[in-house]
Structures are given as C-alpha cells and as structure tokens.
C-alpha cells in the first residue's frame, strides 16, 4: 500500500469502515460503535483489490461499453462473494452467529460502493 493509502486508513478509513460494519452489518445487535474495529483489517484487504482491478479495466475513466460493463459486473460479483465469505466467517467463528446472507450481501455491496467513493472522492 502507498503512504497516501496508509495515511487515509490511519486518519479515517479504519474508523469509517468500523462504523459501516456497525451500521449496516451488525450481526450481534446493540453494541458499542467500535465493536467491529478489530475486523476492519480483514475486511479492508479485499476492497483495494477490487478497486484496483476496476481502475485497470476502465483506465480510471467512465467506460460504460457493454464489454467493460459486463467485466465490471463479474468483478463486482466476485468481490461481493469474497466479502460474503469473510463476513460469514467472522460472524460464525468470532461471534457465534449464523450466517445472514441477505445482510452480508447488503453490507458487501455497501462496502464496495463506500470504498470506491473514498478512493475517488475528496481527501477530507
């Protein structure tokens, strides 16, 4: 990871990801806002790979050709699947919760959208 990414992660990325896990996923119900901070490192390893692959596919632009869009859809579904596995494992193995595929999918899609926005949006 670049120094800029590490700085982003330290300044706000980890806190925001933790808050998103709490607000969108939250498999165990009412807990403190920082309850999922320890899981952010596991989750964030997937997000840069998907973002980088999408940037390579489009050249960083907004190419919406049929071919590129199909490739983006495949990439997104693959990454959602990877995140579903991670979230289900965290829920089951670390929290003793049964998988909730609907909540896990909603969370995975939200995290991908959030990360793309973070990497393209303003720095602060």
mmCIF file of C-alpha atoms in Angstrom:
data_model
loop_
_atom_site.group_PDB
_atom_site.id
_atom_site.type_symbol
_atom_site.label_atom_id
_atom_site.label_comp_id
_atom_site.label_asym_id
_atom_site.label_seq_id
_atom_site.Cartn_x
_atom_site.Cartn_y
_atom_site.Cartn_z
ATOM 1 C CA UNK A 1 0.000 0.000 0.000
ATOM 2 C CA UNK A 2 1.114 3.537 -0.699
ATOM 3 C CA UNK A 3 1.888 6.070 2.004
ATOM 4 C CA UNK A 4 -1.189 8.058 0.942
ATOM 5 C CA UNK A 5 -3.385 4.986 1.415
ATOM 6 C CA UNK A 6 -1.818 4.203 4.798
ATOM 7 C CA UNK A 7 -2.394 7.804 5.843
ATOM 8 C CA UNK A 8 -6.034 7.639 4.689
ATOM 9 C CA UNK A 9 -6.520 4.356 6.574
ATOM 10 C CA UNK A 10 -4.999 5.734 9.760
ATOM 11 C CA UNK A 11 -6.783 9.121 9.613
ATOM 12 C CA UNK A 12 -10.278 7.976 8.711
ATOM 13 C CA UNK A 13 -10.555 4.747 6.749
ATOM 14 C CA UNK A 14 -10.481 2.323 9.639
ATOM 15 C CA UNK A 15 -12.929 4.334 11.763
ATOM 16 C CA UNK A 16 -15.367 4.721 8.879
ATOM 17 C CA UNK A 17 -15.188 1.054 7.943
ATOM 18 C CA UNK A 18 -15.777 0.085 11.564
ATOM 19 C CA UNK A 19 -18.786 2.395 11.702
ATOM 20 C CA UNK A 20 -20.166 0.944 8.446
ATOM 21 C CA UNK A 21 -19.834 -2.580 9.809
ATOM 22 C CA UNK A 22 -21.725 -1.442 12.888
ATOM 23 C CA UNK A 23 -24.435 0.458 10.985
ATOM 24 C CA UNK A 24 -25.018 -1.864 8.025
ATOM 25 C CA UNK A 25 -23.943 -5.335 9.123
ATOM 26 C CA UNK A 26 -24.060 -5.527 12.958
ATOM 27 C CA UNK A 27 -24.812 -9.251 13.317
ATOM 28 C CA UNK A 28 -24.963 -9.215 17.118
ATOM 29 C CA UNK A 29 -27.278 -6.276 17.707
ATOM 30 C CA UNK A 30 -26.810 -3.356 20.105
ATOM 31 C CA UNK A 31 -23.081 -2.965 20.764
ATOM 32 C CA UNK A 32 -20.632 -0.073 21.186
ATOM 33 C CA UNK A 33 -19.737 1.807 17.992
ATOM 34 C CA UNK A 34 -16.199 0.405 17.966
ATOM 35 C CA UNK A 35 -17.263 -3.229 18.371
ATOM 36 C CA UNK A 36 -16.141 -4.241 14.875
ATOM 37 C CA UNK A 37 -12.875 -2.304 14.700
ATOM 38 C CA UNK A 38 -10.841 -5.486 15.170
ATOM 39 C CA UNK A 39 -12.392 -6.919 11.976
ATOM 40 C CA UNK A 40 -11.606 -3.972 9.709
ATOM 41 C CA UNK A 41 -8.141 -5.225 8.782
ATOM 42 C CA UNK A 42 -9.579 -8.485 7.479
ATOM 43 C CA UNK A 43 -12.333 -6.773 5.504
ATOM 44 C CA UNK A 44 -10.212 -3.994 4.008
ATOM 45 C CA UNK A 45 -7.769 -6.422 2.386
ATOM 46 C CA UNK A 46 -10.435 -7.263 -0.201
ATOM 47 C CA UNK A 47 -11.558 -3.740 -1.093
ATOM 48 C CA UNK A 48 -8.352 -2.355 -2.674
ATOM 49 C CA UNK A 49 -8.018 -5.400 -4.940
ATOM 50 C CA UNK A 50 -11.478 -4.850 -6.403
ATOM 51 C CA UNK A 51 -10.974 -1.117 -6.774
ATOM 52 C CA UNK A 52 -7.586 -1.540 -8.478
ATOM 53 C CA UNK A 53 -8.958 -4.159 -10.867
ATOM 54 C CA UNK A 54 -11.855 -1.861 -11.780
ATOM 55 C CA UNK A 55 -9.458 1.038 -12.367
ATOM 56 C CA UNK A 56 -7.286 -1.168 -14.597
ATOM 57 C CA UNK A 57 -10.340 -2.300 -16.517
ATOM 58 C CA UNK A 58 -11.607 1.205 -17.206
ATOM 59 C CA UNK A 59 -8.298 3.026 -17.262
ATOM 60 C CA UNK A 60 -9.648 5.096 -14.386
ATOM 61 C CA UNK A 61 -12.378 6.550 -16.593
ATOM 62 C CA UNK A 62 -16.080 6.050 -17.037
ATOM 63 C CA UNK A 63 -16.146 3.492 -19.829
ATOM 64 C CA UNK A 64 -19.675 2.092 -19.957
ATOM 65 C CA UNK A 65 -19.336 -0.039 -23.084
ATOM 66 C CA UNK A 66 -21.154 -3.374 -22.954
ATOM 67 C CA UNK A 67 -17.926 -5.363 -22.679
ATOM 68 C CA UNK A 68 -16.482 -3.224 -19.906
ATOM 69 C CA UNK A 69 -19.766 -3.185 -18.020
ATOM 70 C CA UNK A 70 -20.019 -6.995 -18.178
ATOM 71 C CA UNK A 71 -16.453 -7.265 -16.881
ATOM 72 C CA UNK A 72 -17.226 -4.802 -14.083
ATOM 73 C CA UNK A 73 -20.315 -6.798 -13.139
ATOM 74 C CA UNK A 74 -18.253 -10.010 -12.963
ATOM 75 C CA UNK A 75 -15.620 -8.275 -10.880
ATOM 76 C CA UNK A 76 -18.225 -6.837 -8.540
ATOM 77 C CA UNK A 77 -19.987 -10.186 -8.090
ATOM 78 C CA UNK A 78 -16.679 -11.941 -7.446
ATOM 79 C CA UNK A 79 -15.702 -9.370 -4.818
ATOM 80 C CA UNK A 80 -19.142 -9.453 -3.213
ATOM 81 C CA UNK A 81 -18.766 -13.233 -2.996
ATOM 82 C CA UNK A 82 -15.362 -12.885 -1.360
ATOM 83 C CA UNK A 83 -16.739 -10.371 1.131
ATOM 84 C CA UNK A 84 -19.747 -12.624 1.826
ATOM 85 C CA UNK A 85 -17.361 -15.409 2.784
ATOM 86 C CA UNK A 86 -15.324 -13.140 5.046
ATOM 87 C CA UNK A 87 -18.386 -11.677 6.774
ATOM 88 C CA UNK A 88 -19.984 -15.102 7.259
ATOM 89 C CA UNK A 89 -16.739 -16.469 8.726
ATOM 90 C CA UNK A 90 -16.350 -13.508 11.062
ATOM 91 C CA UNK A 91 -19.943 -13.850 12.207
ATOM 92 C CA UNK A 92 -19.778 -17.593 12.735
ATOM 93 C CA UNK A 93 -16.264 -18.115 14.049
ATOM 94 C CA UNK A 94 -15.762 -14.953 16.074
ATOM 95 C CA UNK A 95 -19.290 -14.125 17.190
ATOM 96 C CA UNK A 96 -21.073 -17.476 17.120
ATOM 97 C CA UNK A 97 -23.781 -16.103 14.838
ATOM 98 C CA UNK A 98 -25.428 -17.997 11.982
ATOM 99 C CA UNK A 99 -24.835 -16.567 8.500
ATOM 100 C CA UNK A 100 -27.274 -13.938 7.301
ATOM 101 C CA UNK A 101 -26.716 -13.925 3.562
ATOM 102 C CA UNK A 102 -29.052 -11.007 2.926
ATOM 103 C CA UNK A 103 -27.366 -8.739 5.481
ATOM 104 C CA UNK A 104 -23.917 -9.918 4.408
ATOM 105 C CA UNK A 105 -24.679 -9.174 0.734
ATOM 106 C CA UNK A 106 -26.110 -5.744 1.539
ATOM 107 C CA UNK A 107 -23.032 -4.998 3.623
ATOM 108 C CA UNK A 108 -20.619 -6.220 0.935
ATOM 109 C CA UNK A 109 -22.265 -4.073 -1.730
ATOM 110 C CA UNK A 110 -22.303 -1.040 0.553
ATOM 111 C CA UNK A 111 -18.640 -1.508 1.448
ATOM 112 C CA UNK A 112 -17.633 -1.699 -2.209
ATOM 113 C CA UNK A 113 -19.570 1.463 -3.025
ATOM 114 C CA UNK A 114 -18.124 3.242 0.007
ATOM 115 C CA UNK A 115 -14.551 2.259 -0.808
ATOM 116 C CA UNK A 116 -14.866 3.354 -4.434
ATOM 117 C CA UNK A 117 -16.282 6.670 -3.279
ATOM 118 C CA UNK A 118 -13.487 7.089 -0.698
ATOM 119 C CA UNK A 119 -10.796 6.419 -3.291
ATOM 120 C CA UNK A 120 -12.312 8.832 -5.824
ATOM 121 C CA UNK A 121 -13.700 11.462 -3.507
ATOM 122 C CA UNK A 122 -12.132 14.405 -1.723
ATOM 123 C CA UNK A 123 -9.246 13.742 0.651
ATOM 124 C CA UNK A 124 -11.028 15.317 3.621
#
